[in-house]
Amino acid sequence: GKTIQAILQAETNENEWPREKSLTRLCEHIVERYHKPEKQLFYEINDLLSECLGSLGEHILFLEGFQKLFKIFKKECLIHYREEEKDLFPLLIDADPYRSANIDVPTTSFGTLSRPIMDMEVEHAYVSSTVEKMAEFSDNLTYASKSYPKLDKLYTLLRSLIYSMRRHVHFENHILLPAALKVEQLLTRF
């Protein structure tokens, strides 16, 4: 559907994302490119899982265990997105004007970034581990999806989420966090 197209549209090589991009632009990119489509996928997958369990649950026992894992993961990811959007990203955006300016900036103007960055790295390790569990589940789903069209759709949505989340975590770990650390270095120099 529309979500999958949004994730796959006009792929750019984010590994070549210019390091000089503003923190504001990086945060906006993450929200638009990852948070919004992934939130939609979480809800679509959740609804489809419920449908599949209602009609196929007795035939496909592994769905119930996966649904429990998925609901916990969905809840934790939505909390993580909210924390980034309400706490971390505003800190980064507040710091953004100082990124290239050569002026004295007191560290108390927005506090240290070390703690939220460490928290994000820990959460990303959890996300990566859970995404790999979901990938294993989706591999098992390929066999069953041939017989059940709803499972085929579930497989497609799940693979889209896995693909997006892998890119999302990579982008934050390798583009956003290094840029945020540069800001912190700049602030602590003064």
Short mmCIF file of C-alpha atoms in Angstrom, two decimals:
data_model
loop_
_atom_site.label_atom_id
_atom_site.label_comp_id
_atom_site.label_asym_id
_atom_site.label_seq_id
_atom_site.Cartn_x
_atom_site.Cartn_y
_atom_site.Cartn_z
CA GLY A 1 0.00 0.00 0.00
CA LYS A 2 0.85 3.62 0.42
CA THR A 3 3.16 3.06 3.41
CA ILE A 4 5.38 0.62 1.55
CA GLN A 5 5.64 3.03 -1.35
CA ALA A 6 6.61 5.83 1.04
CA ILE A 7 9.39 3.70 2.48
CA LEU A 8 10.75 2.58 -0.86
CA GLN A 9 10.23 5.82 -2.84
CA ALA A 10 13.21 7.70 -4.19
CA GLU A 11 15.80 5.86 -2.15
CA THR A 12 18.84 7.98 -1.52
CA ASN A 13 22.09 6.64 -0.29
CA GLU A 14 21.93 7.89 3.28
CA ASN A 15 25.48 6.73 3.86
CA GLU A 16 26.47 9.70 1.72
CA TRP A 17 24.26 12.14 3.64
CA PRO A 18 26.35 15.31 3.91
CA ARG A 19 27.86 15.58 7.37
CA GLU A 20 27.32 19.34 7.30
CA LYS A 21 23.51 18.98 7.24
CA SER A 22 21.94 20.80 10.14
CA LEU A 23 20.73 18.91 13.17
CA THR A 24 17.31 20.41 12.50
CA ARG A 25 17.26 18.91 9.01
CA LEU A 26 18.50 15.54 10.28
CA CYS A 27 15.76 15.40 12.95
CA GLU A 28 13.09 16.41 10.43
CA HIS A 29 14.34 13.76 8.02
CA ILE A 30 14.12 11.04 10.68
CA VAL A 31 10.57 11.98 11.65
CA GLU A 32 9.34 12.19 8.05
CA ARG A 33 11.31 9.28 6.55
CA TYR A 34 11.13 6.84 9.46
CA HIS A 35 8.89 7.70 12.40
CA LYS A 36 5.71 8.53 10.48
CA PRO A 37 5.76 5.56 8.05
CA GLU A 38 6.90 3.12 10.75
CA LYS A 39 4.12 4.22 13.10
CA GLN A 40 1.62 3.55 10.33
CA LEU A 41 3.17 0.14 9.64
CA PHE A 42 3.01 -0.77 13.33
CA TYR A 43 -0.75 -0.14 13.36
CA GLU A 44 -1.37 -1.91 10.03
CA ILE A 45 0.61 -4.97 11.12
CA ASN A 46 -1.10 -5.03 14.52
CA ASP A 47 -4.56 -4.96 12.90
CA LEU A 48 -3.62 -7.61 10.35
CA LEU A 49 -2.13 -9.85 13.04
CA SER A 50 -5.42 -9.65 14.95
CA GLU A 51 -7.35 -10.53 11.78
CA CYS A 52 -5.04 -13.46 11.03
CA LEU A 53 -5.29 -14.79 14.57
CA GLY A 54 -9.07 -14.54 14.40
CA SER A 55 -9.32 -16.54 11.21
CA LEU A 56 -6.13 -18.61 11.07
CA GLY A 57 -4.83 -18.79 14.63
CA GLU A 58 -5.73 -22.43 15.13
CA HIS A 59 -3.83 -23.38 11.96
CA ILE A 60 -0.77 -21.25 12.51
CA LEU A 61 0.26 -21.50 16.15
CA PHE A 62 3.37 -19.34 15.94
CA LEU A 63 1.25 -16.23 15.25
CA GLU A 64 0.14 -15.94 18.86
CA GLY A 65 3.69 -15.88 20.21
CA PHE A 66 4.72 -13.40 17.58
CA GLN A 67 1.77 -11.14 18.37
CA LYS A 68 2.92 -10.90 22.01
CA LEU A 69 6.47 -9.97 20.93
CA PHE A 70 5.15 -7.51 18.36
CA LYS A 71 2.79 -5.71 20.77
CA ILE A 72 5.60 -5.16 23.29
CA PHE A 73 7.97 -4.04 20.55
CA LYS A 74 5.38 -1.68 19.04
CA LYS A 75 4.68 -0.09 22.41
CA GLU A 76 8.38 0.40 23.18
CA CYS A 77 9.14 1.83 19.73
CA LEU A 78 6.26 4.29 19.92
CA ILE A 79 7.53 5.44 23.33
CA HIS A 80 11.05 5.74 21.88
CA TYR A 81 9.79 7.84 18.95
CA ARG A 82 7.84 10.10 21.32
CA GLU A 83 10.91 10.56 23.55
CA GLU A 84 13.06 11.42 20.55
CA GLU A 85 10.49 13.85 19.16
CA LYS A 86 9.65 15.51 22.50
CA ASP A 87 13.01 15.38 24.32
CA LEU A 88 16.10 14.63 22.24
CA PHE A 89 15.25 16.28 18.92
CA PRO A 90 14.29 19.61 20.54
CA LEU A 91 17.66 19.58 22.34
CA LEU A 92 19.42 19.01 19.04
CA ILE A 93 17.38 21.65 17.26
CA ASP A 94 18.07 24.15 20.07
CA ALA A 95 21.78 23.46 19.67
CA ASP A 96 21.70 23.70 15.89
CA PRO A 97 22.42 27.44 15.52
CA TYR A 98 25.67 26.93 17.44
CA ARG A 99 26.90 24.11 15.26
CA SER A 100 28.78 26.23 12.77
CA ALA A 101 28.91 29.49 14.71
CA ASN A 102 32.21 30.44 16.21
CA ILE A 103 30.85 32.04 19.40
CA ASP A 104 30.99 31.35 23.11
CA VAL A 105 28.10 29.07 24.03
CA PRO A 106 27.58 28.09 27.65
CA THR A 107 26.87 24.39 28.11
CA THR A 108 23.94 25.31 30.34
CA SER A 109 22.05 26.70 27.34
CA PHE A 110 20.66 23.22 26.67
CA GLY A 111 22.59 20.76 28.83
CA THR A 112 24.74 17.83 27.90
CA LEU A 113 23.87 15.45 25.08
CA SER A 114 25.92 12.52 26.39
CA ARG A 115 23.15 10.99 28.49
CA PRO A 116 20.35 11.02 25.88
CA ILE A 117 22.80 9.79 23.24
CA MET A 118 23.86 6.87 25.44
CA ASP A 119 20.19 6.09 26.13
CA MET A 120 19.46 6.14 22.40
CA GLU A 121 22.36 3.78 21.68
CA VAL A 122 21.10 1.29 24.30
CA GLU A 123 17.58 1.45 22.86
CA HIS A 124 18.94 0.98 19.35
CA ALA A 125 20.73 -2.21 20.43
CA TYR A 126 17.40 -3.53 21.75
CA VAL A 127 15.59 -2.50 18.56
CA SER A 128 18.21 -4.21 16.40
CA SER A 129 17.95 -7.42 18.41
CA THR A 130 14.15 -7.46 18.22
CA VAL A 131 14.15 -6.60 14.52
CA GLU A 132 16.30 -9.69 13.93
CA LYS A 133 13.79 -11.82 15.87
CA MET A 134 11.02 -10.41 13.69
CA ALA A 135 13.10 -11.19 10.59
CA GLU A 136 13.35 -14.83 11.74
CA PHE A 137 9.59 -14.88 12.22
CA SER A 138 9.03 -13.43 8.76
CA ASP A 139 11.24 -16.15 7.30
CA ASN A 140 8.95 -18.74 8.92
CA LEU A 141 5.95 -16.84 7.60
CA THR A 142 7.04 -17.23 3.98
CA TYR A 143 5.98 -20.87 3.93
CA ALA A 144 2.54 -20.25 5.43
CA SER A 145 1.93 -17.10 3.36
CA LYS A 146 1.71 -19.14 0.17
CA SER A 147 -1.51 -20.70 1.41
CA TYR A 148 -3.09 -17.65 3.07
CA PRO A 149 -3.34 -14.27 1.28
CA LYS A 150 -3.65 -12.37 4.59
CA LEU A 151 -0.38 -13.89 5.75
CA ASP A 152 1.22 -12.85 2.47
CA LYS A 153 0.17 -9.27 3.15
CA LEU A 154 1.42 -9.57 6.75
CA TYR A 155 4.75 -10.87 5.44
CA THR A 156 5.05 -7.92 3.02
CA LEU A 157 4.24 -5.33 5.69
CA LEU A 158 6.56 -6.97 8.19
CA ARG A 159 9.47 -7.08 5.73
CA SER A 160 8.87 -3.39 4.95
CA LEU A 161 9.01 -2.54 8.65
CA ILE A 162 12.18 -4.59 9.16
CA TYR A 163 13.87 -2.94 6.18
CA SER A 164 12.88 0.54 7.35
CA MET A 165 13.92 -0.03 10.96
CA ARG A 166 17.34 -1.34 9.97
CA ARG A 167 17.94 1.78 7.87
CA HIS A 168 16.47 3.99 10.60
CA VAL A 169 18.79 2.71 13.33
CA HIS A 170 21.77 2.85 10.97
CA PHE A 171 21.00 6.46 10.00
CA GLU A 172 20.64 7.59 13.60
CA ASN A 173 23.74 5.72 14.79
CA HIS A 174 26.01 6.75 11.91
CA ILE A 175 24.72 10.17 10.86
CA LEU A 176 22.65 11.84 13.60
CA LEU A 177 24.58 10.74 16.70
CA PRO A 178 28.03 11.72 15.33
CA ALA A 179 26.61 15.12 14.36
CA ALA A 180 25.12 15.53 17.86
CA LEU A 181 28.45 14.61 19.44
CA LYS A 182 30.15 17.30 17.35
CA VAL A 183 27.71 19.81 18.83
CA GLU A 184 28.51 18.64 22.32
CA GLN A 185 32.24 18.90 21.64
CA LEU A 186 31.73 22.43 20.39
CA LEU A 187 29.76 23.38 23.49
CA THR A 188 32.20 21.85 25.95
CA ARG A 189 35.14 23.60 24.29
CA PHE A 190 33.95 26.93 25.55
#
